[in-house]
Tab-separated table of C-alpha atoms in Angstrom:
chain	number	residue	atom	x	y	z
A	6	UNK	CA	-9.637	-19.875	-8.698
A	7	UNK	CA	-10.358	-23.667	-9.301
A	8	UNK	CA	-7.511	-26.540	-9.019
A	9	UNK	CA	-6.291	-28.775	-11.882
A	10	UNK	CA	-5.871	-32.264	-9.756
A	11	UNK	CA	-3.908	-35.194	-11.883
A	12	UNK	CA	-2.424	-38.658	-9.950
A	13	UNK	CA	1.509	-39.938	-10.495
A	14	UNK	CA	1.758	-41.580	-14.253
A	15	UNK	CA	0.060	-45.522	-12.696
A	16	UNK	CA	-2.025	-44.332	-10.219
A	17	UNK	CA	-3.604	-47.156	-7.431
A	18	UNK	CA	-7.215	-46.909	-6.815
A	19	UNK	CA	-6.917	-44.795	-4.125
A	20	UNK	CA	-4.798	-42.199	-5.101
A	21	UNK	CA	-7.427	-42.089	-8.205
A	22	UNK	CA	-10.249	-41.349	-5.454
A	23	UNK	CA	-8.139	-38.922	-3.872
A	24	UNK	CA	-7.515	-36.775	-6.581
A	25	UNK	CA	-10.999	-37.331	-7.429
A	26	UNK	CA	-12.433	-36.007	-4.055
A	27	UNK	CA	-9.728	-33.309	-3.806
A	28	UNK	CA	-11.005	-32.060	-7.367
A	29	UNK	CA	-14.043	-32.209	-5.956
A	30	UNK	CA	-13.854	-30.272	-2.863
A	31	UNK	CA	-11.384	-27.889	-4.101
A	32	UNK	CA	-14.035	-26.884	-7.513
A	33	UNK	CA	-11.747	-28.343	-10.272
A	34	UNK	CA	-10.793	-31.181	-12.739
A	35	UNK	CA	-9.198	-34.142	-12.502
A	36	UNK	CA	-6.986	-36.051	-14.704
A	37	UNK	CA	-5.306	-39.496	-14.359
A	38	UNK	CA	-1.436	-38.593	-16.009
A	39	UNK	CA	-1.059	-41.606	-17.727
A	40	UNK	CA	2.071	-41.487	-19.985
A	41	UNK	CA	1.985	-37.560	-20.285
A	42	UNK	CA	4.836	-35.253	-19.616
A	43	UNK	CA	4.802	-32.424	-17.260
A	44	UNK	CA	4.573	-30.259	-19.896
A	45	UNK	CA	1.554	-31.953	-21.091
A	46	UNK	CA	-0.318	-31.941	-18.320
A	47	UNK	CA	0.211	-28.035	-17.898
A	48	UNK	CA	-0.953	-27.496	-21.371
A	49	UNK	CA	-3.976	-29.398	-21.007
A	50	UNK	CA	-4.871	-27.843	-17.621
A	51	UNK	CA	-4.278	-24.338	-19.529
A	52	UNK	CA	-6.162	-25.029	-21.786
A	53	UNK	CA	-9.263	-26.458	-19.765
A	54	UNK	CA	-8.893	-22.581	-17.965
A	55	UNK	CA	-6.631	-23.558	-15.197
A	56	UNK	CA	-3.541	-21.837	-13.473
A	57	UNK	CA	-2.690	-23.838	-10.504
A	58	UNK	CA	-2.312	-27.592	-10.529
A	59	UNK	CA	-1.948	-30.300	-7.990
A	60	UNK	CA	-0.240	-33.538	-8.231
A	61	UNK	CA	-1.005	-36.290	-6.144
A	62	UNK	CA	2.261	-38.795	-6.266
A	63	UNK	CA	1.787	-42.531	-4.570
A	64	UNK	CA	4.411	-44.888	-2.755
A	65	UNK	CA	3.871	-48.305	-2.742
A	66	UNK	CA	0.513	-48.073	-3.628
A	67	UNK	CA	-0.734	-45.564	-1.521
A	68	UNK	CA	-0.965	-41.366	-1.581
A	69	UNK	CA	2.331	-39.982	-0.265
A	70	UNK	CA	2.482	-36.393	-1.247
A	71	UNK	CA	0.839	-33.709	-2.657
A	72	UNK	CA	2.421	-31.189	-4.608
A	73	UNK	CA	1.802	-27.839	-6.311
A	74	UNK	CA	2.582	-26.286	-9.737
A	75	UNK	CA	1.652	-22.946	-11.414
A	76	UNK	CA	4.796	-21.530	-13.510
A	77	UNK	CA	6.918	-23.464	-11.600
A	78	UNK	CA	6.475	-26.094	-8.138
A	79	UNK	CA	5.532	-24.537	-4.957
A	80	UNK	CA	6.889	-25.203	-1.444
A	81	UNK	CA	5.883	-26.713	0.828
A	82	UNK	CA	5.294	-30.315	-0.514
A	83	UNK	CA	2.776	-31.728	1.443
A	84	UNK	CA	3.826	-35.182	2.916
A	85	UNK	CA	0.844	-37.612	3.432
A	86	UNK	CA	0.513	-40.692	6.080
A	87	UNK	CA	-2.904	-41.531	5.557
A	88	UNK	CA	-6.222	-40.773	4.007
A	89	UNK	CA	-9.735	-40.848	5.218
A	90	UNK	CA	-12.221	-40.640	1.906
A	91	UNK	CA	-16.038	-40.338	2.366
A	92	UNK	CA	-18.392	-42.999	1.718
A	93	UNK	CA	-19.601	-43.480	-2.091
A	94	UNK	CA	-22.856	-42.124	-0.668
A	95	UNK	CA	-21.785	-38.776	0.667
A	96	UNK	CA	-23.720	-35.983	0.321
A	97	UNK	CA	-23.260	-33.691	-2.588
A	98	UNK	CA	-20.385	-31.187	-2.459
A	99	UNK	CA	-21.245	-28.042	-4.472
A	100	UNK	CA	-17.636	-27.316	-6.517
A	101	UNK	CA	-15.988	-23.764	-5.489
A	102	UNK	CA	-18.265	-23.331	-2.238
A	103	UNK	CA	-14.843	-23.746	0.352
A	104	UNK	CA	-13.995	-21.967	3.283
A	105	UNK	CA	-10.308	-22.219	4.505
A	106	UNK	CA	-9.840	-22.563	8.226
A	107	UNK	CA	-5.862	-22.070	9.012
A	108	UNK	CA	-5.978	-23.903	12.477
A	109	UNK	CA	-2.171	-22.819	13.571
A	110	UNK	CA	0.790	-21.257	11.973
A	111	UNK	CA	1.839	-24.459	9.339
A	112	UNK	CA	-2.038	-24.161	8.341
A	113	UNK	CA	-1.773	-20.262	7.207
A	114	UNK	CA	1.558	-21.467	5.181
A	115	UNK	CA	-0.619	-23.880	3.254
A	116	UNK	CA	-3.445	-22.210	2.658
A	117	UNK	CA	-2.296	-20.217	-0.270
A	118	UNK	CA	-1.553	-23.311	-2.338
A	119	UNK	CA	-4.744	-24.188	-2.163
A	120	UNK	CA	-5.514	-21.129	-4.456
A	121	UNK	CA	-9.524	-20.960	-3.197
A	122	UNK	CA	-11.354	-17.878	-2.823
A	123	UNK	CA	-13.154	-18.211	0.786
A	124	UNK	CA	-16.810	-18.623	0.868
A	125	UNK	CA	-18.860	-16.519	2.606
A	126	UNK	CA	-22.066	-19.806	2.402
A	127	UNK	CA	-23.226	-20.741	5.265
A	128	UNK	CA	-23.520	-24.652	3.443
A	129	UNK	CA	-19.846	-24.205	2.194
A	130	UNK	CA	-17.176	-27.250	2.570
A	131	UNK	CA	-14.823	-25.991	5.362
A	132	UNK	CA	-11.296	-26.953	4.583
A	133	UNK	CA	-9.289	-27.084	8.049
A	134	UNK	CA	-5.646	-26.976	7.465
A	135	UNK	CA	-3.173	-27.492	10.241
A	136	UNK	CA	0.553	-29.225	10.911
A	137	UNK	CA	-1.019	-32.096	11.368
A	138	UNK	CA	-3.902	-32.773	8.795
A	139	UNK	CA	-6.373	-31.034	5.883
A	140	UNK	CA	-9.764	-31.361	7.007
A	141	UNK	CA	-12.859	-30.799	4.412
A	142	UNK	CA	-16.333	-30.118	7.085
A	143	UNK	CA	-19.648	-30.601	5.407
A	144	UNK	CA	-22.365	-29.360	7.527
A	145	UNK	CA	-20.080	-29.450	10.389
A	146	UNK	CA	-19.467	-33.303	9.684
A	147	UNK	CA	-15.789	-34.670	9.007
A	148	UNK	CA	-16.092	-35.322	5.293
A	149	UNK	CA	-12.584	-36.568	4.622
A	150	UNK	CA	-9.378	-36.154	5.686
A	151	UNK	CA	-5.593	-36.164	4.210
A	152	UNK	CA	-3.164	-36.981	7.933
A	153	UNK	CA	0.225	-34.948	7.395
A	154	UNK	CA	3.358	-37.237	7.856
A	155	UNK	CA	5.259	-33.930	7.527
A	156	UNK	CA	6.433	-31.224	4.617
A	157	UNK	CA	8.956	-31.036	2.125
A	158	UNK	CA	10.940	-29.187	-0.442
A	159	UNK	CA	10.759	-29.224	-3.671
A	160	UNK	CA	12.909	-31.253	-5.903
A	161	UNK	CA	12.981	-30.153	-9.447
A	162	UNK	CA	14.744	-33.737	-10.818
A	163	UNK	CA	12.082	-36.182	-9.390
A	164	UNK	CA	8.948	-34.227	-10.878
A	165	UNK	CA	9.671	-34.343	-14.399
């Protein structure tokens, strides 16, 4: 199952290339929210064939959490202190082709929000997922990464 990726409602440029990437790597679509309400953006993702969607929120400019949604917000919210984004020249990522590598006990939490079916390709983008930091391997390359400041709940009054 592919991922429905959209950006807080004035996303910076890099949150925009995050959500870009992440739609990328995880096989889906991505959307910049603009002025549209939650409940426009899960009506749109329906309709484009989507279940699960993930929000990428931004704090003073910059990507600070990732969330999940799919009939209601997932836990845990995934708290980010930095980003490492491939160069505008990277090699092509084939959408959907993922393999999810749960490095410790945090990472096997996580994985299921990611809602990817693993790859059995040999070329497919690994996606390592520990405490500390998502990983996305190409050809056994560091492709990007997302560094974990921590994990959250879920707070129904700040996402609407």
């Amino acid at each position: 199952m592919a991922i429905y990726v959209t950006t807080s409602r004035k996303p910076a440029p890099g949150t925009r290339s995050l959500a870009r990437w992440l739609a990328r790597f995880l096989g889906g679509e991505c959307e910049n929210r603009g002025k549209r309400s939650l409940a426009e953006i899960v009506e749109r993702a329906e309709a484009a064939g989507f279940k699960r969607l993930l929000f990428v929120y931004e704090s003073h400019g910059n990507p600070s959490e990732l969330s999940f949604y799919e009939e209601g917000w997932l836990s845990p919210v995934l708290k980010i202190k930095s980003v490492e984004l491939p160069e505008k020249k990277a090699g092509r990522i084939t959408p959907g082709e993922i393999r999810i590598v749960a490095e410790d006990a945090m990472g096997k939490k996580m994985a299921p929000l990611f809602a990817v079916e693993n790859s059995e390709e040999t070329d497919a983008v690994e996606m390592h997922l520990s405490r500390g930091a998502v990983v996305f391997e190409l050809g056994g390359k560091k492709a990007a990464a997302i560094r974990l400041a921590g994990f959250g709940d879920v707070i129904e009054s700040k996402r609407e």
